Coordinates of C-alpha atoms and ligand atoms in Angstrom, one line a residue:
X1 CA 13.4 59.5 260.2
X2 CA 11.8 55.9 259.0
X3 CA 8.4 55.2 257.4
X4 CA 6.6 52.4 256.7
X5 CA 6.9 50.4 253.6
X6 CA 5.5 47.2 252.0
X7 CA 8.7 45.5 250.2
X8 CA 9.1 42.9 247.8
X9 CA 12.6 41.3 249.0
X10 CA 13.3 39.2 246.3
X11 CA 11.2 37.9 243.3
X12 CA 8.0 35.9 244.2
X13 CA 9.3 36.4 248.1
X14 CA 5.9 37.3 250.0
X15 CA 5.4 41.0 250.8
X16 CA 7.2 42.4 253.7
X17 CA 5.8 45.6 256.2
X18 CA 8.3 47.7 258.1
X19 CA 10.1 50.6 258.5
X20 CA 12.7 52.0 256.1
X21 CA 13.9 55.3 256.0
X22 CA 12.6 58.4 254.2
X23 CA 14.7 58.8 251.3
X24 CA 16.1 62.3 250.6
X25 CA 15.6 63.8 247.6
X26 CA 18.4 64.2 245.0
X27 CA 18.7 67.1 242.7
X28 CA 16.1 67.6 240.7
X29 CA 13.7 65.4 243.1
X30 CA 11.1 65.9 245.1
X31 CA 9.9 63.9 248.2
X32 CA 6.2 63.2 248.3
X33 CA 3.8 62.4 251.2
X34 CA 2.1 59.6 249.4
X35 CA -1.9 59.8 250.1
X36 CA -2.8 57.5 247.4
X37 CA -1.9 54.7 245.9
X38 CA -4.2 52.9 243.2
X39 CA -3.4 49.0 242.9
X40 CA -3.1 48.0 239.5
X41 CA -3.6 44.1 238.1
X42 CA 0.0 43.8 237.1
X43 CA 1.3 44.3 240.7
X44 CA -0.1 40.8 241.6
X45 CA 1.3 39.8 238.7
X46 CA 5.2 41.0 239.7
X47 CA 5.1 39.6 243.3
X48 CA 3.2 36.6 242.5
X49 CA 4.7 35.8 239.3
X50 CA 7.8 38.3 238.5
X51 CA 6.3 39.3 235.5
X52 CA 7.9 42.3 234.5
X53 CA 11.4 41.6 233.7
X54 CA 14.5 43.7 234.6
X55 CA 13.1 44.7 238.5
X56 CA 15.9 45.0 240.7
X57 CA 15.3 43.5 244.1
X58 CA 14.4 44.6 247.1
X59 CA 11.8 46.6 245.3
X60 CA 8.6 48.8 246.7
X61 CA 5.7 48.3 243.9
X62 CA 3.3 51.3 243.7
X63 CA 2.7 52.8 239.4
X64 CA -0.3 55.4 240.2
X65 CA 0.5 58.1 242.9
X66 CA -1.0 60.9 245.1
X67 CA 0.3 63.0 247.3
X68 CA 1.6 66.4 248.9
X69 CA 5.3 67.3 248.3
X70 CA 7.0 67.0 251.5
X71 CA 11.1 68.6 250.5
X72 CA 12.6 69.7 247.3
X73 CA 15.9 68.6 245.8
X74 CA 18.7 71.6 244.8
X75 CA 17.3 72.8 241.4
X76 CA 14.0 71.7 241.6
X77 CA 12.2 74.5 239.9
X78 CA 8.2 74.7 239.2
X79 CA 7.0 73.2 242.6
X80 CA 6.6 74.3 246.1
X81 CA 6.6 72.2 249.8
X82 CA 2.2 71.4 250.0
X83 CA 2.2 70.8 246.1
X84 CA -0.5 68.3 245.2
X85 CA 0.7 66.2 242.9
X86 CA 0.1 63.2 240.7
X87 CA 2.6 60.7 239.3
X88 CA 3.6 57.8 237.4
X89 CA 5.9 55.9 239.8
X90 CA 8.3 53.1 238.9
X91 CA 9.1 49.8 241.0
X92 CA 11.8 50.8 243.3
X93 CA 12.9 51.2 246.8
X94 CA 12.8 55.4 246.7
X95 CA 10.3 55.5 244.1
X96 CA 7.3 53.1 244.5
X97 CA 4.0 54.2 245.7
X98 CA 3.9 51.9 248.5
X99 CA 5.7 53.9 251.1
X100 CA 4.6 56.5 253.4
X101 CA 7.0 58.9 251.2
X102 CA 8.7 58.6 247.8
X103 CA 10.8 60.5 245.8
X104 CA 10.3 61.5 242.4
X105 CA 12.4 63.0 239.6
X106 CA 10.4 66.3 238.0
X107 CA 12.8 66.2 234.8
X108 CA 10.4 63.0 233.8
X109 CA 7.7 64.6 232.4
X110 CA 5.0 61.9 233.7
X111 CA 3.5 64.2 236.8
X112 CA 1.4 67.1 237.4
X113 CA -0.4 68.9 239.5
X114 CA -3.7 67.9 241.0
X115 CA -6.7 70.0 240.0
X116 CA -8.9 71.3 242.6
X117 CA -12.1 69.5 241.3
X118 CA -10.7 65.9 242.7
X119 CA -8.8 64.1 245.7
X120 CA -5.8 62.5 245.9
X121 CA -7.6 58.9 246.2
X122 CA -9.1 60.0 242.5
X123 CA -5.9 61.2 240.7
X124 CA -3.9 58.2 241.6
X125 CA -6.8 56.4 239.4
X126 CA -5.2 58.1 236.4
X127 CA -1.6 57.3 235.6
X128 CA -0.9 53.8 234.3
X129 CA -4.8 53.2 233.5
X130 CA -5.5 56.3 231.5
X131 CA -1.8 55.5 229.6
X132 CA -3.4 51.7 229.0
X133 CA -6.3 53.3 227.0
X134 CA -4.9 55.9 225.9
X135 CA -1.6 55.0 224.4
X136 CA -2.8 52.1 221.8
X137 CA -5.9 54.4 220.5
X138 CA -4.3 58.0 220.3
X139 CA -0.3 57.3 219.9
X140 CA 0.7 58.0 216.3
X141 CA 1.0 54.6 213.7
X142 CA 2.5 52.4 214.2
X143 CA 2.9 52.5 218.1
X144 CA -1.0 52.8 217.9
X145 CA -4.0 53.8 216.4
X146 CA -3.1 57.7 215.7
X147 CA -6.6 59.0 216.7
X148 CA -5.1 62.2 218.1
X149 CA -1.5 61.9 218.9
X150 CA -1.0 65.8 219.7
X151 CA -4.3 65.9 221.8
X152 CA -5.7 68.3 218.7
X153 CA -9.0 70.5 219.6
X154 CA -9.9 70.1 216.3
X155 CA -9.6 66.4 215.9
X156 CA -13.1 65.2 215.6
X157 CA -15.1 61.4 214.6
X158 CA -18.5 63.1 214.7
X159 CA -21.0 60.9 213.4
X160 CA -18.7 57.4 213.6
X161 CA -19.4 54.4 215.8
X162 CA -16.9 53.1 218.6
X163 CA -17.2 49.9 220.7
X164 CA -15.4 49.4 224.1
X165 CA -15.5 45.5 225.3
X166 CA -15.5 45.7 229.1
X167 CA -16.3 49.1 229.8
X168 CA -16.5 48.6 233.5
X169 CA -12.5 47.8 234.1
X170 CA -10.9 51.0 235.4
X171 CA -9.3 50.9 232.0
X172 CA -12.6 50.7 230.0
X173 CA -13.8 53.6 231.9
X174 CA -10.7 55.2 230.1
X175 CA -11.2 54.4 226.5
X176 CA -14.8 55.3 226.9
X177 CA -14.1 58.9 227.6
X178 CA -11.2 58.7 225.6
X179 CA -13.8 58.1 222.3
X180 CA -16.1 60.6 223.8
X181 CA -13.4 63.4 223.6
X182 CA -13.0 62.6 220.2
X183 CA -16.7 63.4 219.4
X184 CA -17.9 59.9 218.2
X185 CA -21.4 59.8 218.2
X186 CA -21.9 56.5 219.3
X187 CA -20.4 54.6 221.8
X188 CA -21.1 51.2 222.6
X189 CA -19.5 49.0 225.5
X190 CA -19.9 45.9 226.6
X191 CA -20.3 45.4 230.3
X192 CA -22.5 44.4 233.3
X193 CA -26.1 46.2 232.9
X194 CA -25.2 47.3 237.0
X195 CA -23.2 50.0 235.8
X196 CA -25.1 51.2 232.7
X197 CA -26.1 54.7 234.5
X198 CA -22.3 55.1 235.0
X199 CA -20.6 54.5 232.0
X200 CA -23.5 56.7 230.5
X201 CA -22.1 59.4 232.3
X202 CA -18.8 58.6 231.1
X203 CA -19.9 58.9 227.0
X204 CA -21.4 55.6 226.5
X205 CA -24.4 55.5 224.7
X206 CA -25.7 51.9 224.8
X207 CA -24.4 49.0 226.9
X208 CA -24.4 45.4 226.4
X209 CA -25.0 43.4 229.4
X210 CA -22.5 40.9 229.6
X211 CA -24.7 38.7 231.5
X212 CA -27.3 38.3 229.4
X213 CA -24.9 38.2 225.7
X214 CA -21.8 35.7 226.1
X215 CA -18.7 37.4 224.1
X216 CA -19.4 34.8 220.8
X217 CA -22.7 36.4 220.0
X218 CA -21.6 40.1 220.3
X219 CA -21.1 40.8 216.9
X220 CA -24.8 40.0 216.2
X221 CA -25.8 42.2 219.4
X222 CA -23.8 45.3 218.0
X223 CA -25.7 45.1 214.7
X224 CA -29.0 45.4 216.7
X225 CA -27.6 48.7 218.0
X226 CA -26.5 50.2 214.6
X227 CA -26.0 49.6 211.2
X228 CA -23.0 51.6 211.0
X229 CA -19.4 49.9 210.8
X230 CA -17.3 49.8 213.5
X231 CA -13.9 51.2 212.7
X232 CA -12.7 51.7 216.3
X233 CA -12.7 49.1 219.0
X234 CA -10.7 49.0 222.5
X235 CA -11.1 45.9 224.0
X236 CA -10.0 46.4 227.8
X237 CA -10.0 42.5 228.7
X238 CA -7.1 40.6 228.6
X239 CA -7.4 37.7 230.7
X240 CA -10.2 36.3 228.6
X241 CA -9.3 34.9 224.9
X242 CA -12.7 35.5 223.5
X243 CA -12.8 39.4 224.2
X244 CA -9.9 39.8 221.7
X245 CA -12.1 37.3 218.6
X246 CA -15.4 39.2 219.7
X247 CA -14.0 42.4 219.2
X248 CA -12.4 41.5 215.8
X249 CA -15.5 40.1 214.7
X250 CA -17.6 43.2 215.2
X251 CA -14.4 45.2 213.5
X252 CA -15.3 46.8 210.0
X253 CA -12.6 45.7 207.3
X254 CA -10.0 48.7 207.1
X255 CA -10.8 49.4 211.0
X256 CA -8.6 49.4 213.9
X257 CA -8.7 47.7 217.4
X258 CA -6.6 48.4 220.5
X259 CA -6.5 46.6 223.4
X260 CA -5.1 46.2 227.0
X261 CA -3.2 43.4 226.1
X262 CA 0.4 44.1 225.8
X263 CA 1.0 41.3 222.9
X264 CA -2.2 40.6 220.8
X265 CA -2.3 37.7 218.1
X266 CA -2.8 38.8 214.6
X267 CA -5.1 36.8 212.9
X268 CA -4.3 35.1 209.5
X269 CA -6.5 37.6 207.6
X270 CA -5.9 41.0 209.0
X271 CA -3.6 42.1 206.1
X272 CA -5.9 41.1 203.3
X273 CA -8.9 43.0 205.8
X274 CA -7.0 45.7 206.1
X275 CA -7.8 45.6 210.0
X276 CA -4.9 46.6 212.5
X277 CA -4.8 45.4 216.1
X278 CA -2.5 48.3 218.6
X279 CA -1.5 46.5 222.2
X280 CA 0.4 48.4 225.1
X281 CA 2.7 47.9 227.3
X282 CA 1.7 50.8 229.4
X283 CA 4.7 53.1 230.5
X284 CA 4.6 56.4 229.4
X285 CA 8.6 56.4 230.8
X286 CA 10.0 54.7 228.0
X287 CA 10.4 54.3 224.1
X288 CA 7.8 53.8 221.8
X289 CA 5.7 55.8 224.6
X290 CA 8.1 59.0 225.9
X291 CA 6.8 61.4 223.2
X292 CA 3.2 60.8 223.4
X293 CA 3.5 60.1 226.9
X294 CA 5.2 64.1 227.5
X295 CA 2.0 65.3 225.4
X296 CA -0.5 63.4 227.7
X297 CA 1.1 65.1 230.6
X298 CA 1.0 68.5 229.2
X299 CA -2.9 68.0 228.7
X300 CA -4.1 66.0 231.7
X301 CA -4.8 68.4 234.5
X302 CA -6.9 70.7 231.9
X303 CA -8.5 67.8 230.8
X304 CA -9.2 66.4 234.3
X305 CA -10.2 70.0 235.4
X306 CA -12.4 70.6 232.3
X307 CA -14.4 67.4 233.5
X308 CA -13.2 65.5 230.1
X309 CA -12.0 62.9 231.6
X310 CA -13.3 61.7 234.6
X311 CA -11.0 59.6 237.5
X312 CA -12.3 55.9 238.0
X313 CA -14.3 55.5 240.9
X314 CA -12.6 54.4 243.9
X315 CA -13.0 51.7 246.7
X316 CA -10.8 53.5 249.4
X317 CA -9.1 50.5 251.4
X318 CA -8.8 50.7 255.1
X319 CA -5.6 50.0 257.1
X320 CA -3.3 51.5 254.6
X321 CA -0.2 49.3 253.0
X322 CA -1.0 45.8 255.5
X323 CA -4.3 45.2 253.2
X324 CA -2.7 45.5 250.3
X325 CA -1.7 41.5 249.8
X326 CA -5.1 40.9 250.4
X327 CA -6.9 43.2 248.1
X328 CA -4.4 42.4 245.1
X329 CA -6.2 38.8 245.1
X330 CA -8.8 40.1 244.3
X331 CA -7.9 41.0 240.9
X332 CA -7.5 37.3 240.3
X333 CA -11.2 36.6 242.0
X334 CA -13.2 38.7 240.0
X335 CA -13.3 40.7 243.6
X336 CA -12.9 44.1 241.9
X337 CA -16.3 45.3 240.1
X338 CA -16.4 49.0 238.7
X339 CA -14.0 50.3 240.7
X340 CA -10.5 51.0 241.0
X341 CA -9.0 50.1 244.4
X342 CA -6.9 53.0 246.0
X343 CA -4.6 52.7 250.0
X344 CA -3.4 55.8 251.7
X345 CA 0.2 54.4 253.0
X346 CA -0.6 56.8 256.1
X347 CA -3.0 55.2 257.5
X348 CA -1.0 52.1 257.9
X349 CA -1.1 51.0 261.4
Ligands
NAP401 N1 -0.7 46.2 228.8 C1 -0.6 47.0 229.9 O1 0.4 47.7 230.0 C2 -1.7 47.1 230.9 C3 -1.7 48.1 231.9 C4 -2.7 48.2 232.8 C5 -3.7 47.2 232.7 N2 -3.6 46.2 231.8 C6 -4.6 45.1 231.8 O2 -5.9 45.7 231.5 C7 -6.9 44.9 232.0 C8 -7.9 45.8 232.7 O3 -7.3 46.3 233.9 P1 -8.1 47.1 234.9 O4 -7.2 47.5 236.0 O5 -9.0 48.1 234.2 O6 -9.1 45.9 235.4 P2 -10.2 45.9 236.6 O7 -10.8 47.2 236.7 O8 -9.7 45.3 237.8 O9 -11.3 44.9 235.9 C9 -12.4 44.5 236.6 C10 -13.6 44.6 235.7 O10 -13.5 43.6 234.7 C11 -14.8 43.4 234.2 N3 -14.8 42.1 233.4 C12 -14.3 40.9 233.8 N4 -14.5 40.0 232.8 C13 -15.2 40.7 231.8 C14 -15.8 40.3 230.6 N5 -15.7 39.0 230.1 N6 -16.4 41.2 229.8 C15 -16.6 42.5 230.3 N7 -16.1 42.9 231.5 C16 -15.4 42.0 232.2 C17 -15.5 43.3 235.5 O11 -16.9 43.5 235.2 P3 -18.1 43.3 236.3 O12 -18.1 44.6 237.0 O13 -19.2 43.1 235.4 O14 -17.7 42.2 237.2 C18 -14.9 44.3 236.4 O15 -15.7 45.5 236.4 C19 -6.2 43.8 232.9 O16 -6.1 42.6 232.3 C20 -4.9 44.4 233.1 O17 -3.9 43.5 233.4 C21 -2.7 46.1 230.9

């Protein structure tokens, strides 16, 4: 039986669709009828750039996935043929999200099952993003910022101020619900005035607009808002210098800052400050991350369910895995606004 797959063949080599068989599942895995597949910045950044070291070529890329499970491996236990489930994927022939079907191992503790109150096209928002946010401001010190490393009830910043720069990316949608679960009372992000009503709904509680207040003059803006200090920061953009020295100037001495970027600069006074700055790199499948990454597993789908957090938004993309070249310029044309962009490999022509 063969499916169709988008593969990388070699490192930089321009993305190729055909058909490849359906991989069988090994013990412990399970096959899964990928319905969704959210496209993430970075995968431009493998094919275009090879980024990511260590990926063995050919390759399928594909982190966030969707889907039904199709077959079981011998001694899969806990799952059943029509599962819905969600996963974090890896970049690999059998196991990216790409591909009409891909296997998955169910001893990795990064997947669950959907919860009835959203799609496929919505879970597969959740993997890698929610990890992005969520690693750098709840992981325990010194991985990150130890807001809530066990995913604690009782954990609470009632009454304390926290500012997201670019709230819109999928990510910032994240780290705004993320501060909202912790009970802060204020939550300020930074982000195009179009999607104030959104992020509201999300936790926010004042927006900058980005249009009308360059990153420079933010720390001026924030004081408008409150006269609190800012002990907690996530600053979601990475490509963009000035979102990292924006969100440092706004941070309160003895305050922390995480951020989306995987390797942040520490600037010359952050010891004498006593401010700490907590980048990812994003996996929940490997050290630092495994521990925290098994706890944020075990919560999710009560979370989701509960309506805690909330997936992204998503821009469905026609035409299943040929688009996908296409859309992942975007990333690098400022083409993607508020939304995260999601294929359903079945609907590849
Ligand atoms: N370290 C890791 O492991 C890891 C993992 C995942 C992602 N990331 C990184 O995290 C970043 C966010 O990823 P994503 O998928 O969330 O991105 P995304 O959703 O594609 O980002 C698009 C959004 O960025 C907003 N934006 C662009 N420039 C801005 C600025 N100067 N100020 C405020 N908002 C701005 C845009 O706002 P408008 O709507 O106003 O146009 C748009 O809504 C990327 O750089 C990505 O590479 C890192």
């Amino acid at each position: 039986m063969s499916q169709k797959a988008l593969v990388l063949e070699e490192a930089k080599a321009p993305f190729v669709l055909k058909s490849i068989p359906i991989p069988k599942p090994g013990t412990g895995e399970i096959l899964v009828k990928v319905l969704a597949c959210a496209l993430n910045p970075v995968d431009f950044g493998v094919q275009a750039r090879d980024i990511i070291p260590n990926v063995k070529y050919p390759t399928i890329l594909g982190l966030d996935v969707a889907g039904d499970v199709e077959a079981l491996g011998e001694g899969v236990e806990g799952y059943a043929i029509g599962d819905r489930v969600f996963f974090a994927a890896e970049y690999s022939m059998n196991h990216g999200g790409l591909q009409q079907y891909a296997l998955k191992d169910v001893s990795d503790p990064n997947i669950g099952k959907i919860p009835p109150n959203i799609g496929h096209g919505e879970a597969s928002t959740i993997p890698l993003t929610l990890s992005t946010a969520a690693i750098p401001l709840l992981s325990a010190n010194p991985v990150g910022a130890g807001l809530n490393p066990t995913f604690d009830s009782k954990v609470s910043f009632d009454g304390e101020v926290a500012l997201v720069i670019g709230g819109g990316t999928s990510v910032g949608q994240y780290a705004i619900q993320i501060f909202k679960y912790l009970g802060f009372g204020t939550i300020i992000t930074y982000a195009s005035a179009r999607h104030s009503d959104f992020l509201k709904s999300l936790g926010a509680t004042h927006v900058i607009d980005r249009t009308e207040v360059p990153l420079p003059a933010l720390s001026e803006t924030v004081k408008t808002v409150t006269p609190l200090p800012i002990k907690n920061i996530y600053v979601a953009i990475v490509a963009v210098p000035d979102a990292l020295e924006a969100g440092y100037a706004c941070l309160a001495h003895g305050g922390q800052m995480a951020t989306a970027h995987p390797a942040p600069p520490k600037p010359a006074d952050a010891e004498a400050t006593g401010r700490k700055i907590y980048g990812v790199f994003a996996s929940t499948k490997i050290e630092p991350n495994i521990e925290f990454g098994t706890a944020m597993w075990k919560n999710l789908p009560k979370l989701v369910e509960e309506g805690t957090i909330k997936p992204n938004r998503i821009e469905m993309l026609p035409s299943g895995l040929a688009v996908v070249p296409d859309a992942l310029l975007r990333f690098m044309t400022g083409g993607v606004s508020g939304v995260k962009l999601v294929v359903n490999p079945q609907d590849t022509i």
